[in-house]
Tab-separated table of N, CA and C in Angstrom:
chain	number	residue	atom	x	y	z
A	1046	UNK	N	71.458	117.842	65.275
A	1046	UNK	CA	71.785	118.533	64.037
A	1046	UNK	C	73.202	119.118	64.056
A	1047	UNK	N	73.655	119.576	65.236
A	1047	UNK	CA	74.987	120.195	65.303
A	1047	UNK	C	76.088	119.186	64.999
A	1048	UNK	N	76.067	118.046	65.672
A	1048	UNK	CA	77.109	117.043	65.469
A	1048	UNK	C	77.105	116.538	64.030
A	1049	UNK	N	75.919	116.346	63.481
A	1049	UNK	CA	75.825	115.908	62.088
A	1049	UNK	C	76.400	116.957	61.146
A	1050	UNK	N	76.158	118.227	61.432
A	1050	UNK	CA	76.715	119.305	60.612
A	1050	UNK	C	78.226	119.330	60.653
A	1051	UNK	N	78.789	119.100	61.827
A	1051	UNK	CA	80.249	119.059	61.959
A	1051	UNK	C	80.811	117.897	61.154
A	1052	UNK	N	80.196	116.730	61.279
A	1052	UNK	CA	80.679	115.548	60.555
A	1052	UNK	C	80.549	115.741	59.053
A	1053	UNK	N	79.420	116.256	58.600
A	1053	UNK	CA	79.216	116.480	57.165
A	1053	UNK	C	80.226	117.485	56.636
A	1054	UNK	N	80.437	118.554	57.370
A	1054	UNK	CA	81.407	119.563	56.948
A	1054	UNK	C	82.810	118.966	56.845
A	1055	UNK	N	83.160	118.120	57.811
A	1055	UNK	CA	84.492	117.486	57.804
A	1055	UNK	C	84.633	116.496	56.645
A	1056	UNK	N	83.645	115.625	56.475
A	1056	UNK	CA	83.721	114.605	55.435
A	1056	UNK	C	83.671	115.197	54.031
A	1057	UNK	N	82.975	116.318	53.877
A	1057	UNK	CA	82.863	116.951	52.566
A	1057	UNK	C	84.002	117.934	52.312
A	1058	UNK	N	85.007	117.907	53.177
A	1058	UNK	CA	86.211	118.747	53.019
A	1058	UNK	C	85.899	120.235	53.044
A	1059	UNK	N	85.034	120.628	53.988
A	1059	UNK	CA	84.746	122.050	54.171
A	1059	UNK	C	85.924	122.758	54.827
A	1060	UNK	N	85.905	124.043	54.810
A	1060	UNK	CA	86.960	124.847	55.417
A	1060	UNK	C	87.039	124.563	56.916
A	1061	UNK	N	88.214	124.149	57.367
A	1061	UNK	CA	88.382	123.819	58.782
A	1061	UNK	C	88.230	125.059	59.658
A	1062	UNK	N	88.800	126.174	59.223
A	1062	UNK	CA	88.684	127.406	60.020
A	1062	UNK	C	87.239	127.901	60.047
A	1063	UNK	N	86.539	127.755	58.940
A	1063	UNK	CA	85.130	128.151	58.896
A	1063	UNK	C	84.275	127.282	59.802
A	1064	UNK	N	84.535	125.975	59.782
A	1064	UNK	CA	83.786	125.056	60.631
A	1064	UNK	C	84.073	125.327	62.099
A	1065	UNK	N	85.316	125.649	62.414
A	1065	UNK	CA	85.676	125.967	63.796
A	1065	UNK	C	84.950	127.224	64.256
A	1066	UNK	N	84.920	128.245	63.428
A	1066	UNK	CA	84.255	129.494	63.786
A	1066	UNK	C	82.752	129.282	63.968
A	1067	UNK	N	82.136	128.555	63.061
A	1067	UNK	CA	80.700	128.299	63.186
A	1067	UNK	C	80.400	127.459	64.416
A	1068	UNK	N	81.270	126.522	64.738
A	1068	UNK	CA	81.080	125.699	65.936
A	1068	UNK	C	81.181	126.546	67.201
A	1069	UNK	N	82.139	127.449	67.240
A	1069	UNK	CA	82.295	128.319	68.403
A	1069	UNK	C	81.103	129.260	68.551
A	1070	UNK	N	80.593	129.755	67.440
A	1070	UNK	CA	79.403	130.615	67.474
A	1070	UNK	C	78.219	129.825	68.023
A	1071	UNK	N	78.058	128.580	67.561
A	1071	UNK	CA	76.963	127.749	68.052
A	1071	UNK	C	77.081	127.514	69.553
A	1072	UNK	N	78.274	127.144	70.009
A	1072	UNK	CA	78.469	126.864	71.437
A	1072	UNK	C	78.226	128.123	72.272
A	1073	UNK	N	78.708	129.270	71.806
A	1073	UNK	CA	78.490	130.521	72.537
A	1073	UNK	C	76.996	130.854	72.616
A	1074	UNK	N	76.287	130.646	71.516
A	1074	UNK	CA	74.842	130.924	71.511
A	1074	UNK	C	74.110	129.985	72.461
A	1075	UNK	N	74.514	128.729	72.484
A	1075	UNK	CA	73.866	127.764	73.379
A	1075	UNK	C	74.182	128.048	74.844
A	1076	UNK	N	75.353	128.596	75.111
A	1076	UNK	CA	75.708	128.945	76.489
A	1076	UNK	C	74.976	130.202	76.949
A	1077	UNK	N	74.735	131.126	76.036
A	1077	UNK	CA	74.041	132.368	76.386
A	1077	UNK	C	72.532	132.158	76.536
A	1078	UNK	N	71.990	131.179	75.822
A	1078	UNK	CA	70.546	130.949	75.820
A	1078	UNK	C	69.951	130.797	77.226
A	1079	UNK	N	70.490	129.917	78.080
A	1079	UNK	CA	69.866	129.777	79.408
A	1079	UNK	C	70.011	131.026	80.276
A	1080	UNK	N	71.066	131.788	80.045
A	1080	UNK	CA	71.228	133.029	80.809
A	1080	UNK	C	70.109	134.010	80.471
A	1081	UNK	N	69.796	134.112	79.187
A	1081	UNK	CA	68.697	134.983	78.778
A	1081	UNK	C	67.352	134.416	79.222
A	1082	UNK	N	67.257	133.099	79.304
A	1082	UNK	CA	66.028	132.474	79.794
A	1082	UNK	C	65.803	132.820	81.264
A	1083	UNK	N	66.853	132.704	82.056
A	1083	UNK	CA	66.755	133.012	83.483
A	1083	UNK	C	66.442	134.491	83.692
A	1084	UNK	N	67.045	135.342	82.848
A	1084	UNK	CA	66.823	136.778	82.963
A	1084	UNK	C	65.484	137.211	82.359
A	1085	UNK	N	64.728	136.275	81.806
A	1085	UNK	CA	63.430	136.543	81.197
A	1085	UNK	C	63.534	137.587	80.085
A	1086	UNK	N	64.512	137.405	79.218
A	1086	UNK	CA	64.728	138.294	78.072
A	1086	UNK	C	64.371	137.517	76.798
A	1087	UNK	N	63.092	137.527	76.461
A	1087	UNK	CA	62.595	136.692	75.373
A	1087	UNK	C	63.206	137.038	74.021
A	1088	UNK	N	63.352	138.312	73.721
A	1088	UNK	CA	63.887	138.705	72.426
A	1088	UNK	C	65.344	138.276	72.282
A	1089	UNK	N	66.145	138.493	73.312
A	1089	UNK	CA	67.548	138.077	73.274
A	1089	UNK	C	67.654	136.557	73.197
A	1090	UNK	N	66.770	135.870	73.895
A	1090	UNK	CA	66.764	134.402	73.864
A	1090	UNK	C	66.446	133.912	72.456
A	1091	UNK	N	65.479	134.520	71.806
A	1091	UNK	CA	65.133	134.139	70.435
A	1091	UNK	C	66.273	134.439	69.476
A	1092	UNK	N	66.939	135.548	69.689
A	1092	UNK	CA	68.085	135.895	68.855
A	1092	UNK	C	69.206	134.865	69.018
A	1093	UNK	N	69.460	134.439	70.256
A	1093	UNK	CA	70.472	133.407	70.504
A	1093	UNK	C	70.117	132.115	69.794
A	1094	UNK	N	68.867	131.722	69.876
A	1094	UNK	CA	68.436	130.496	69.219
A	1094	UNK	C	68.632	130.612	67.708
A	1095	UNK	N	68.261	131.766	67.149
A	1095	UNK	CA	68.398	131.989	65.713
A	1095	UNK	C	69.856	131.959	65.286
A	1096	UNK	N	70.721	132.608	66.036
A	1096	UNK	CA	72.156	132.598	65.723
A	1096	UNK	C	72.694	131.166	65.747
A	1097	UNK	N	72.283	130.389	66.736
A	1097	UNK	CA	72.725	129.004	66.833
A	1097	UNK	C	72.267	128.160	65.663
A	1098	UNK	N	71.025	128.303	65.263
A	1098	UNK	CA	70.502	127.487	64.161
A	1098	UNK	C	71.101	127.918	62.827
A	1099	UNK	N	71.391	129.204	62.674
A	1099	UNK	CA	72.052	129.676	61.455
A	1099	UNK	C	73.482	129.136	61.394
A	1100	UNK	N	74.149	129.050	62.539
A	1100	UNK	CA	75.501	128.484	62.573
A	1100	UNK	C	75.472	127.011	62.170
A	1101	UNK	N	74.485	126.277	62.637
A	1101	UNK	CA	74.363	124.864	62.251
A	1101	UNK	C	74.082	124.756	60.755
A	1102	UNK	N	73.190	125.578	60.249
A	1102	UNK	CA	72.902	125.578	58.812
A	1102	UNK	C	74.176	125.898	58.027
A	1103	UNK	N	74.967	126.826	58.562
A	1103	UNK	CA	76.235	127.167	57.908
A	1103	UNK	C	77.183	125.982	57.827
A	1104	UNK	N	77.182	125.134	58.830
A	1104	UNK	CA	78.019	123.937	58.786
A	1104	UNK	C	77.616	123.016	57.636
A	1105	UNK	N	76.325	122.951	57.346
A	1105	UNK	CA	75.849	122.098	56.262
A	1105	UNK	C	76.210	122.652	54.883
A	1106	UNK	N	76.197	123.969	54.726
A	1106	UNK	CA	76.462	124.553	53.406
A	1106	UNK	C	77.932	124.938	53.217
A	1107	UNK	N	78.707	124.914	54.284
A	1107	UNK	CA	80.119	125.325	54.197
A	1107	UNK	C	80.915	124.564	53.142
A	1108	UNK	N	80.775	123.256	53.011
A	1108	UNK	CA	81.568	122.563	51.991
A	1108	UNK	C	81.300	123.042	50.576
A	1109	UNK	N	80.083	123.498	50.306
A	1109	UNK	CA	79.763	123.965	48.964
A	1109	UNK	C	80.236	125.395	48.735
A	1110	UNK	N	80.547	126.097	49.794
A	1110	UNK	CA	81.057	127.465	49.667
A	1110	UNK	C	82.587	127.501	49.647
A	1111	UNK	N	83.205	126.416	50.071
A	1111	UNK	CA	84.674	126.381	50.149
A	1111	UNK	C	85.281	126.002	48.825
C-alpha cells in the first residue's frame, strides 16, 4: 500500500513536499514499531501502526487536497 500511495500521489500531481513528509512519517513509524514490539509496549506499538497507516492514507488523498 505504501509504494502504491507514493506512485499515485506522484502521478496525480500531489504536493511533493507533502508526499515527502508523509513518507518520512511512515518510515519513522515502521522503524519504531519493532522497537516497541521488543520492549513489549502494546499501546505504543498500536499507535505506531496507526500513525503509519494514516500516513499511507494521506498519500492517497494528498492529490485531492493539493
